[in-house]
Coordinates of C-alpha atoms and ligand atoms in Angstrom, one line a residue:
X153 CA -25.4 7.4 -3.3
X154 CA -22.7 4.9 -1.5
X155 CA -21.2 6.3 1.5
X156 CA -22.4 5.1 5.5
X157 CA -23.3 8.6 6.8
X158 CA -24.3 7.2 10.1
X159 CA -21.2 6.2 10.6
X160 CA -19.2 8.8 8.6
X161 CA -20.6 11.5 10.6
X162 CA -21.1 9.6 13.7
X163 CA -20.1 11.7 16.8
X164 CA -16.7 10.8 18.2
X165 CA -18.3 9.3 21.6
X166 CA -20.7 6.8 19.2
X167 CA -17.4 6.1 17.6
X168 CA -16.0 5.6 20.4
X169 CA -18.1 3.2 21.9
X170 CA -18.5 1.3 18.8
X171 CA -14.6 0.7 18.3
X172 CA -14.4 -0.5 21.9
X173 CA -16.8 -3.1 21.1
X174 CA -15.8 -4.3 18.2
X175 CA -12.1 -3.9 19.7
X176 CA -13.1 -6.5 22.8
X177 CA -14.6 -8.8 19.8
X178 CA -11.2 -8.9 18.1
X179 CA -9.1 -9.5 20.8
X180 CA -11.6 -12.7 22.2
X181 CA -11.1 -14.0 18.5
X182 CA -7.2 -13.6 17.8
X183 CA -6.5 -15.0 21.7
X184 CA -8.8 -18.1 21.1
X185 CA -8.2 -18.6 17.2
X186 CA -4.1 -17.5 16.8
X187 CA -1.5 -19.2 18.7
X188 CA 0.8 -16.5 17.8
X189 CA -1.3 -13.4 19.3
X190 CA -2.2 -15.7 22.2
X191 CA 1.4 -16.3 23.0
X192 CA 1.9 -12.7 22.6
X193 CA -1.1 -11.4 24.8
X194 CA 0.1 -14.1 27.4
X195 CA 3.5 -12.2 27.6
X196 CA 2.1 -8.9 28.6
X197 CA -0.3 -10.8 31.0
X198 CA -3.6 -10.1 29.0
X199 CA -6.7 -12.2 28.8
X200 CA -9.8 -11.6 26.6
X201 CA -12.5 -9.4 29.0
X202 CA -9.2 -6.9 30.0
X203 CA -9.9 -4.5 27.2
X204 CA -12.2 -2.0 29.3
X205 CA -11.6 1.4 27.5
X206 CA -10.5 1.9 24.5
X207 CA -7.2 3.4 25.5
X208 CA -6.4 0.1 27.0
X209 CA -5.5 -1.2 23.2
X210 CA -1.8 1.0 23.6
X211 CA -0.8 -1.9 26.4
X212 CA -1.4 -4.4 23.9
X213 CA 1.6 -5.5 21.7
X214 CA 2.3 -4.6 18.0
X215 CA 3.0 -6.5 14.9
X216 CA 5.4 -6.5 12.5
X217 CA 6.4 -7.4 9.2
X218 CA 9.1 -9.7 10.6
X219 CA 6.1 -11.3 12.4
X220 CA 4.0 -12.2 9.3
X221 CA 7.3 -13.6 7.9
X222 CA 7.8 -15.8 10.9
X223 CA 4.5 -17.0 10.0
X224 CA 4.3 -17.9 6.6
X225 CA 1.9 -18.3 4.5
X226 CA -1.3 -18.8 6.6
X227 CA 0.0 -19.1 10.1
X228 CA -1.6 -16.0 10.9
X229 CA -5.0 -16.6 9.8
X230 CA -8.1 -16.6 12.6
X231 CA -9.9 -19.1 10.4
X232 CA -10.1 -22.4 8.6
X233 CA -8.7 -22.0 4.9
X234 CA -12.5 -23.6 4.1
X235 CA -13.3 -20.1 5.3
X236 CA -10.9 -18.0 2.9
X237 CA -12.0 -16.9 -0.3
X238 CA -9.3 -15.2 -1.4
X239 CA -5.4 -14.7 -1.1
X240 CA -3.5 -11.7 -1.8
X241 CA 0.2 -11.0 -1.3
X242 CA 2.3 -8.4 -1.2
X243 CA 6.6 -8.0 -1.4
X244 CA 8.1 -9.4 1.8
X245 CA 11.8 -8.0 3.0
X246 CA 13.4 -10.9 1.0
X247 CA 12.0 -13.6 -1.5
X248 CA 8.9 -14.2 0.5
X249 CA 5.8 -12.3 -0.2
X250 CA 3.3 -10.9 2.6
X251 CA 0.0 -13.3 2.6
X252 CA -3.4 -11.6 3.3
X253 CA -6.6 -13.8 3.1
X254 CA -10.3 -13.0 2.9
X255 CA -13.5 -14.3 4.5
X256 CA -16.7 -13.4 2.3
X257 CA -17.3 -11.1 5.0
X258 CA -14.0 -9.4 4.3
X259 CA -14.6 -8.8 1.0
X260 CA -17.9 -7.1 1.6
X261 CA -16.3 -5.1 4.0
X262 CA -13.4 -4.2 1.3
X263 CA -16.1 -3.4 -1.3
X264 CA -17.9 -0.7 1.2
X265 CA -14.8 1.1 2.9
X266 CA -13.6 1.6 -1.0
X267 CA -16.8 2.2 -2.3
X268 CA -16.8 5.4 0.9
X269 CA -13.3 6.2 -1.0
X270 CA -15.0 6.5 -4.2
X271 CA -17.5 8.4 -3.2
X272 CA -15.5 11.2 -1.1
X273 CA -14.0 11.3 -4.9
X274 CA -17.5 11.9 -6.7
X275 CA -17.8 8.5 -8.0
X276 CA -21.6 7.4 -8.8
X277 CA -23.4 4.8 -10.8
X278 CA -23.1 7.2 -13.7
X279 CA -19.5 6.8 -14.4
X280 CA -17.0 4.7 -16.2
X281 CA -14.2 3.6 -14.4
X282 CA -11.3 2.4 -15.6
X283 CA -9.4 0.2 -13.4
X284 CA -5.5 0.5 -14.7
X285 CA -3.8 -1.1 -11.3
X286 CA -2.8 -4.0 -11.5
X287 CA -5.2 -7.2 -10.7
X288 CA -3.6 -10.4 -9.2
X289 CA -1.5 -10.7 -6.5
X290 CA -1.6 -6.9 -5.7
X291 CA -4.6 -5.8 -4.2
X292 CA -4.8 -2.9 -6.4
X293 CA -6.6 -4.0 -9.1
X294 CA -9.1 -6.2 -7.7
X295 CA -10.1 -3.7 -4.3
X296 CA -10.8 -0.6 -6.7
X297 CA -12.7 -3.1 -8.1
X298 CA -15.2 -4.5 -5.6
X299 CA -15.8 -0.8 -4.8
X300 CA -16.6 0.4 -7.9
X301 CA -19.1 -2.5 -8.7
X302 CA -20.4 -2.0 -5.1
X303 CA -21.3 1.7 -6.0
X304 CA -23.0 0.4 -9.6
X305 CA -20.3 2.2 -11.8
X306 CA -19.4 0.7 -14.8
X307 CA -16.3 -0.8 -14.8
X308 CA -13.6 -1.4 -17.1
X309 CA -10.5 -4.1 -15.7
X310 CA -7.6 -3.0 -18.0
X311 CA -4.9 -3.6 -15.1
X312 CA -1.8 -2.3 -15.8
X313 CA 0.1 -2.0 -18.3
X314 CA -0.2 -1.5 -22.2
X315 CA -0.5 2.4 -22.2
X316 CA -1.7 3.1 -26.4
X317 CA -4.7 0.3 -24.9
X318 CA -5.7 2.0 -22.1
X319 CA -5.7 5.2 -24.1
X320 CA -8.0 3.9 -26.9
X321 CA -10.4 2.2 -24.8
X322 CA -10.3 5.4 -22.1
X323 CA -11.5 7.3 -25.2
X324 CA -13.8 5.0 -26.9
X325 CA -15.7 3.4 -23.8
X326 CA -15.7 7.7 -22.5
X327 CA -14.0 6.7 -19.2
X328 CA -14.9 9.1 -16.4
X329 CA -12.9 8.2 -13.4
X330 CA -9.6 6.5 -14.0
X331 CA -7.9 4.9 -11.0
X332 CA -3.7 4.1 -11.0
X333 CA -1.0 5.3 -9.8
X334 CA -0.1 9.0 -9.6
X335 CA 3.0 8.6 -11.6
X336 CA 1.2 6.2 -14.6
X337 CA -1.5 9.0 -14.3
X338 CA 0.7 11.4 -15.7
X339 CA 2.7 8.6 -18.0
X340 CA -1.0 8.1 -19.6
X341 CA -0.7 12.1 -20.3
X342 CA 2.3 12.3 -22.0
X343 CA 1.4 9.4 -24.3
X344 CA -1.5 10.7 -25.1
X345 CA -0.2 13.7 -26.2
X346 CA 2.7 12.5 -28.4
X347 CA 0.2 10.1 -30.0
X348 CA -1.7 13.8 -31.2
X349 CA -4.9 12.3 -29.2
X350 CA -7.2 15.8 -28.4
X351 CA -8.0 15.7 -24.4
X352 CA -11.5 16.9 -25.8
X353 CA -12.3 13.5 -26.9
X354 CA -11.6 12.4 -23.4
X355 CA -14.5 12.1 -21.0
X356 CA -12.5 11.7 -17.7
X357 CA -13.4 14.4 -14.6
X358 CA -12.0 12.4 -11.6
X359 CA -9.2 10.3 -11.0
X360 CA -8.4 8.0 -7.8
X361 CA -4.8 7.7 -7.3
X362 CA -2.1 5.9 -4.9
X363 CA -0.2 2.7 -4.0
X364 CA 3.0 5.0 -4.0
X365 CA 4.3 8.6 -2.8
X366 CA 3.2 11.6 -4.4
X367 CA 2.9 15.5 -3.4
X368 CA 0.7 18.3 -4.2
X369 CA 2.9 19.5 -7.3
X370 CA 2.2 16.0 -8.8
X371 CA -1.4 16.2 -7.9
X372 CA -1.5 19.9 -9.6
X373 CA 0.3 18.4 -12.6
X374 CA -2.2 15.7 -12.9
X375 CA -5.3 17.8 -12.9
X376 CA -3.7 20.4 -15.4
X377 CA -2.7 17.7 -18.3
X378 CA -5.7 15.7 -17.7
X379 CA -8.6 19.0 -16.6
X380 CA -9.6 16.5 -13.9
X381 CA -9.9 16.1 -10.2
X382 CA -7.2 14.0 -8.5
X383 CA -8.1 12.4 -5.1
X384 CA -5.4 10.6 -3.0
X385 CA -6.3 6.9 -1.9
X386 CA -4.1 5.0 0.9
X387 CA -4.0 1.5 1.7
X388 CA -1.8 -1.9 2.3
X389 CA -2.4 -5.2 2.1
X390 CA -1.8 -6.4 5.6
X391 CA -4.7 -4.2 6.5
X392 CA -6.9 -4.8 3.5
X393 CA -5.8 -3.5 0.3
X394 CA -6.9 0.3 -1.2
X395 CA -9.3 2.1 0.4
X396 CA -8.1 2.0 4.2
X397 CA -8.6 5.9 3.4
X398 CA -9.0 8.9 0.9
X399 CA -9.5 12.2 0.8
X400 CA -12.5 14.7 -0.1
X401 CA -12.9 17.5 -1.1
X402 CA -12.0 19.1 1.2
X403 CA -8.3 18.1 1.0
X404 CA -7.4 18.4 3.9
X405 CA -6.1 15.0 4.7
X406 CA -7.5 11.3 3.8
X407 CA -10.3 10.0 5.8
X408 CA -9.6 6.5 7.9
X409 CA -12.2 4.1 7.9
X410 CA -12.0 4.0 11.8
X411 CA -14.8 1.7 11.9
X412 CA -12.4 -1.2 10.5
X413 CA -9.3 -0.1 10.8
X414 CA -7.9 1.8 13.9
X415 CA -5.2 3.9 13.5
X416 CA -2.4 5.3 16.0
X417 CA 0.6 7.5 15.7
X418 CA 3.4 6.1 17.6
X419 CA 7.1 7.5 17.8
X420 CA 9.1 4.6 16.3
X421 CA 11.8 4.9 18.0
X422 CA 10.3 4.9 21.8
X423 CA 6.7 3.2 20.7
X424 CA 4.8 5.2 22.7
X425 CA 1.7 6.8 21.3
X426 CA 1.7 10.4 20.0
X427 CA -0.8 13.0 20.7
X428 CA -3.0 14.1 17.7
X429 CA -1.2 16.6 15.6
X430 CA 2.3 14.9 16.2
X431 CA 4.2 13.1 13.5
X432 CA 4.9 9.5 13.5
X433 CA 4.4 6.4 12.2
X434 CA 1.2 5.0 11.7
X435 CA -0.1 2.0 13.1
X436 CA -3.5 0.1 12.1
X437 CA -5.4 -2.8 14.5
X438 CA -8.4 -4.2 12.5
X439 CA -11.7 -4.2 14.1
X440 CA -13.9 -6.7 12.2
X441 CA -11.3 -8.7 9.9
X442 CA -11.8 -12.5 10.1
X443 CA -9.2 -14.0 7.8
X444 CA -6.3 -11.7 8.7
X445 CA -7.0 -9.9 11.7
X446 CA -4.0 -7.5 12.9
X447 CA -3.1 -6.2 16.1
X448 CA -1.2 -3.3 16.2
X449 CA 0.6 -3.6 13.2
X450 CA 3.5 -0.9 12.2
X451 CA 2.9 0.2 8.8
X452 CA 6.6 2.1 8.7
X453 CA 4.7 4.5 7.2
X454 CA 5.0 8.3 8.2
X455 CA 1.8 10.6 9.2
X456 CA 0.5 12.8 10.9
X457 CA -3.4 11.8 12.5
X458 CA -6.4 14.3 13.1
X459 CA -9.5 13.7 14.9
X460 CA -11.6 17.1 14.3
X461 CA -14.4 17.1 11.9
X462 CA -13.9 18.0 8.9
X463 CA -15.0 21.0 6.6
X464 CA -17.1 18.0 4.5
X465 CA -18.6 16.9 7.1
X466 CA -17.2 13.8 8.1
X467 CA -16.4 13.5 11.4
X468 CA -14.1 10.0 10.4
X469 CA -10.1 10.5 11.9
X470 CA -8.1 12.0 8.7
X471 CA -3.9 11.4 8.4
X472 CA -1.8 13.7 6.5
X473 CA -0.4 12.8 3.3
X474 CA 1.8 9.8 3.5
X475 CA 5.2 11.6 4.4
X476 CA 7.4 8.8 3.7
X477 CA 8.4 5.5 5.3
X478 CA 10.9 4.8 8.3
X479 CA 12.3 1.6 5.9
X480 CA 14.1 1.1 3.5
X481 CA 11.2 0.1 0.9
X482 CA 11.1 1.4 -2.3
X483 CA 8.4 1.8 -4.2
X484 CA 9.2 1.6 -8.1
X485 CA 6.5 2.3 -10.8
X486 CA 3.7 0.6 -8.3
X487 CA 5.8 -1.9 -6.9
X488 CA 7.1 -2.0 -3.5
X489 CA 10.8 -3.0 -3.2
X490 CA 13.0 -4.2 -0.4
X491 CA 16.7 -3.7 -0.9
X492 CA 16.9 -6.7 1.3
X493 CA 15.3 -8.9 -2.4
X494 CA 18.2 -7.8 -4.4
X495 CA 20.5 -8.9 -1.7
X496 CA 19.1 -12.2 -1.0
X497 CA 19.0 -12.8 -5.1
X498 CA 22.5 -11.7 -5.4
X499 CA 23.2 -14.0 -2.4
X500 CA 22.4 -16.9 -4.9
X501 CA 24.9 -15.9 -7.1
X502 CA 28.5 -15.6 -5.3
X503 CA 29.6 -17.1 -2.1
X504 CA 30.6 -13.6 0.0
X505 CA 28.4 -11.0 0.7
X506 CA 27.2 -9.0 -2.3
X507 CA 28.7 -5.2 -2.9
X508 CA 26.0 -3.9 -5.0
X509 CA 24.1 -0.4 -5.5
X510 CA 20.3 0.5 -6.6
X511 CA 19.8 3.3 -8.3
X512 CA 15.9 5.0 -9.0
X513 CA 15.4 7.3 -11.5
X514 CA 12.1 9.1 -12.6
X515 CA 12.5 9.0 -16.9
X516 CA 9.8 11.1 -18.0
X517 CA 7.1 9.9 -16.1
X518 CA 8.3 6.7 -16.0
X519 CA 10.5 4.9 -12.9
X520 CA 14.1 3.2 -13.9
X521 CA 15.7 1.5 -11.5
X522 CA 19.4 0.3 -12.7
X523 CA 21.3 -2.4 -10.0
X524 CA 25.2 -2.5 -10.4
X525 CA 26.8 -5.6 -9.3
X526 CA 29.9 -5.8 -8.5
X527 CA 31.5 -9.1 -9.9
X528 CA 32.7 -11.3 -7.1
X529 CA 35.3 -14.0 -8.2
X530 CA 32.6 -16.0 -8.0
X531 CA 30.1 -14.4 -10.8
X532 CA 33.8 -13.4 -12.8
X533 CA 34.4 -14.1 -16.0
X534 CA 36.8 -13.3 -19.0
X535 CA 34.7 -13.2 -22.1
X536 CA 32.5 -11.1 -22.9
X537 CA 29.5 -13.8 -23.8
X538 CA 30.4 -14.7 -20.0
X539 CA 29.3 -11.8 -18.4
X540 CA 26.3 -11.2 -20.8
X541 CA 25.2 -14.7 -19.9
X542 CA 25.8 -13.5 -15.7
X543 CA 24.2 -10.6 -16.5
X544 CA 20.9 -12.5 -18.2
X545 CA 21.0 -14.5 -15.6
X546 CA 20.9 -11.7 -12.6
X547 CA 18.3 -10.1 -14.5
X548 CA 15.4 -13.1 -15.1
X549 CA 16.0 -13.9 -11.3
X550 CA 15.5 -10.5 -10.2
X551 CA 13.0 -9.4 -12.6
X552 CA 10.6 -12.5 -10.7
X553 CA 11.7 -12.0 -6.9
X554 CA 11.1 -7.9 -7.7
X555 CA 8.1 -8.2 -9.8
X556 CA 9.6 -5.6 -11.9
X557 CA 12.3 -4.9 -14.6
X558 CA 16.0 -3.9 -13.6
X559 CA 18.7 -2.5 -15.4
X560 CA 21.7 -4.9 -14.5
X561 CA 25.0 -3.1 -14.8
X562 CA 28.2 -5.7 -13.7
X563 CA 30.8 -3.3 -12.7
X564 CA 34.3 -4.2 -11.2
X565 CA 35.4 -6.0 -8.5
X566 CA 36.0 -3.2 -5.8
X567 CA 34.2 -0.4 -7.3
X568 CA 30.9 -0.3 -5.3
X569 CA 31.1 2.2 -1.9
X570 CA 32.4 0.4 1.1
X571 CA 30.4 1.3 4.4
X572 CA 32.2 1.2 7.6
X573 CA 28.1 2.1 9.5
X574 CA 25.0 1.5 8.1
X575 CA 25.4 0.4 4.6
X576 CA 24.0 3.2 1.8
X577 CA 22.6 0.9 -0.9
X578 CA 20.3 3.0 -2.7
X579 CA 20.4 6.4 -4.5
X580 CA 16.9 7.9 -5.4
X581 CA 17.3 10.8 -7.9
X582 CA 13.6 10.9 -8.3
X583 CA 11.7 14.3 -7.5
X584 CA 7.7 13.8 -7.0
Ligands
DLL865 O1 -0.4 -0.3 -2.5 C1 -2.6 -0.8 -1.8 C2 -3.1 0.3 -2.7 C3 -3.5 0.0 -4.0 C4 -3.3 1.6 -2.2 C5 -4.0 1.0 -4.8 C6 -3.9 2.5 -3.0 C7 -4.2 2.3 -4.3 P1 0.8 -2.5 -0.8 O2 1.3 -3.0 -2.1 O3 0.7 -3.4 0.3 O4 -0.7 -2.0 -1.0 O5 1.6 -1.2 -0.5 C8 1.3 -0.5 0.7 O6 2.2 1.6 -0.4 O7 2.4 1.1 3.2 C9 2.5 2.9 1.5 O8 3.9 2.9 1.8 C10 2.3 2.9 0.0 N1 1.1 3.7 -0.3 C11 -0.1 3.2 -0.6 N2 -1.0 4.2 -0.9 C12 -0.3 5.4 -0.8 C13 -0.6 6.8 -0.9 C14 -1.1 -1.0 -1.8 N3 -1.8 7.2 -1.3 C15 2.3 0.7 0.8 N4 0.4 7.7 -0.7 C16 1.9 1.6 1.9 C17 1.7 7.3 -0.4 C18 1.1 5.0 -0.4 N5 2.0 6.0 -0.2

């Protein structure tokens, strides 16, 4: 049995006390080990030894993406890279990625807050799991990973991709618990059924499934073509990766690991903090991170937070389902995209400011995403081989700032939308 029950049923005044120590901890090491968060905390007048309560963390300032941008690759880490043992990295807003590192000590502490999530989803040393997110850069992959190991699961790396693989092996190595994303989940279905494979010969019961939106009709669809139970895992890199929470059985919300990784609800717009029960957008400080600690940082992603117990027992925070993002990003079979990356890539192509439009659409189960460019005078030309060679060439560059595969589509000069406000640059026909 993995889960912490003295903490995950701690009362909220142990909780309490425990996150304002391990809060004046954090701030003592990002003011004496980060130039950047000591120039920050010097601005609102702050020294290490002010943080008395708890509540004293919503004077502090936030961080942003923009921030970790500003401070690429490692500029941002509280300790010597002889102390990191591994790097992640995430999409940034243009051709930059978003840098995370790890102490050993953060990857132990990875392994048991997504070893908790695996738990609330049933996961025990009994079962197979089959990891099909995608390991390298993304944090997918290798977090669901340390988790499972740490729970003494047997676990099966396929990553991504490869669907007819994953199906075989699923069946032959009698996978019980398969974790990806909610829309692959159901892409795995439908191949599985047009290849005449029998669901009986599947093992799988549970499945552990995020790193994108999804709703309860997906979640229903999921457990009706697979006859499983879908649990719905959150996370990002900045923070750590998957498992920053889940839900249980209960469902009736995911569970924050508020031990590690603190979250508020602020209104984006004002930045003040919301009450419990209002909806905002969620932001996460990390309590006992020593690569990548992060103060305050805006996720941009929309929630709503809960600090009753809950009917399972737990007594940890919960946040509704994510409800959406107050960005632009897109996230397309997996992968999180900027419209900002296509601009910057089209930027390398034509002298003037690039007219293009992004269009997402849900094939199936399957995400398309099609880009039409318009031709400047500079990306123009007459014959046919020409444009095919322009397109190829939008394409390859693309396809490695993105991460994923575009549809390239060169239409006229003059025949993209014009935007006298805030430019409209992406249409999303998908329905989850
Ligand atoms: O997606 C980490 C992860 C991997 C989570 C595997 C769950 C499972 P990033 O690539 O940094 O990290 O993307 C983080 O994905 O800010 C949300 O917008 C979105 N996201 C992640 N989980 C969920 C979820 C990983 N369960 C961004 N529901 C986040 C909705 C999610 N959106």
């Amino acid at each position: 049995m993995i889960w912490n029950q003295s903490i995950e049923c701690m009362d909220r005044e142990g909780m309490e006390a425990l996150q304002l120590r391990r809060l004046q901890d954090m701030v003592d090491r990002i003011y004496y080990n980060v130039p950047f968060y000591r120039r920050k905390l010097q601005e609102v007048g702050f020294m290490p030894g002010d943080v008395r309560h708890l509540s004293d963390l919503s004077k502090l300032p936030f961080t942003t993406k923009q921030d970790l941008r500003d401070n690429y690759p490692f500029g941002l880490f509280a300790v010597p890279m002889s102390e990191v043992v591994r790097v992640h990295a995430s999409s940034g807003t243009t051709g930059k990625p978003t840098v995370v590192g790890y102490t050993r000590k953060d990857l132990d502490t990875w392994a048991e807050t997504t070893a908790r999530c695996l738990y609330m989803a049933n996961t025990s040393r009994q079962d197979v799991v089959q990891i099909s997110y995608g390991y390298g850069l993304f944090t997918g992959g290798l977090g669901l990973h340390g988790g499972a190991e740490r729970i003494g699961a047997s676990v099966i790396p396929t990553s991504s991709g490869n669907t007819e693989k994953q199906l075989m092996l699923m069946e032959d190595f009698g996978t019980t618990l398969l974790a990806c994303t909610p829309s692959y989940a159901l892409h795995l279905a439908e191949v599985r059924e047009k290849s005449g494979m029998d669901r009986s010969s599947f093992k799988l019961r549970y499945g552990v499934f995020g790193a994108e939106p999804w709703s309860e009709r997906m979640r229903g669809q999921i457990e009706e073509q697979w006859q499983i139970k879908a649990y719905d895992i959150y996370g990002l890199s900045e923070v750590m990766g998957p498992g920053v929470a889940n839900d249980c059985d209960a469902r009736s919300g995911l569970h924050v690991h508020e031990d590690h990784y603190y979250p508020e609800i602020i209104d984006p717009l004002t930045e003040e903090v919301l009450p419990q029960g209002e909806k905002g957008e969620l932001v996460f400080t990390t309590f006992t991170k020593e690569a990548f600690p992060l103060l305050r940082y805006r996720t941009r992603d929309i929630s709503v937070l809960h600090r009753e117990p809950c009917a399972c027992g737990r007594t940890l925070a919960r946040i509704e389902r994510l409800m959406g993002r107050t960005d632009d990003m897109l996230i397309i079979r997996g992968v999180n995209v900027f419209p900002s990356q296509v601009e910057s890539v089209l930027l390398e192509f034509g002298e003037a400011a690039p007219h293009y439009q992004m269009v997402v659409e849900r094939e199936g189960t399957l995400d398309k995403l099609t880009i039409e460019v318009e031709l400047s005078p500079a990306l123009f030309s007459d014959t046919i081989t020409g444009l095919a060679h322009t397109e190829k060439l939008i394409r390859d560059r693309l396809d490695s700032v993105l991460g994923i595969s575009a549809s390239i589509k060169l239409v006229e000069p003059g025949s993209t939308p014009r935007f006298e406000g805030k430019s409209v640059r992406v249409t999303d026909k998908r329905e989850i």
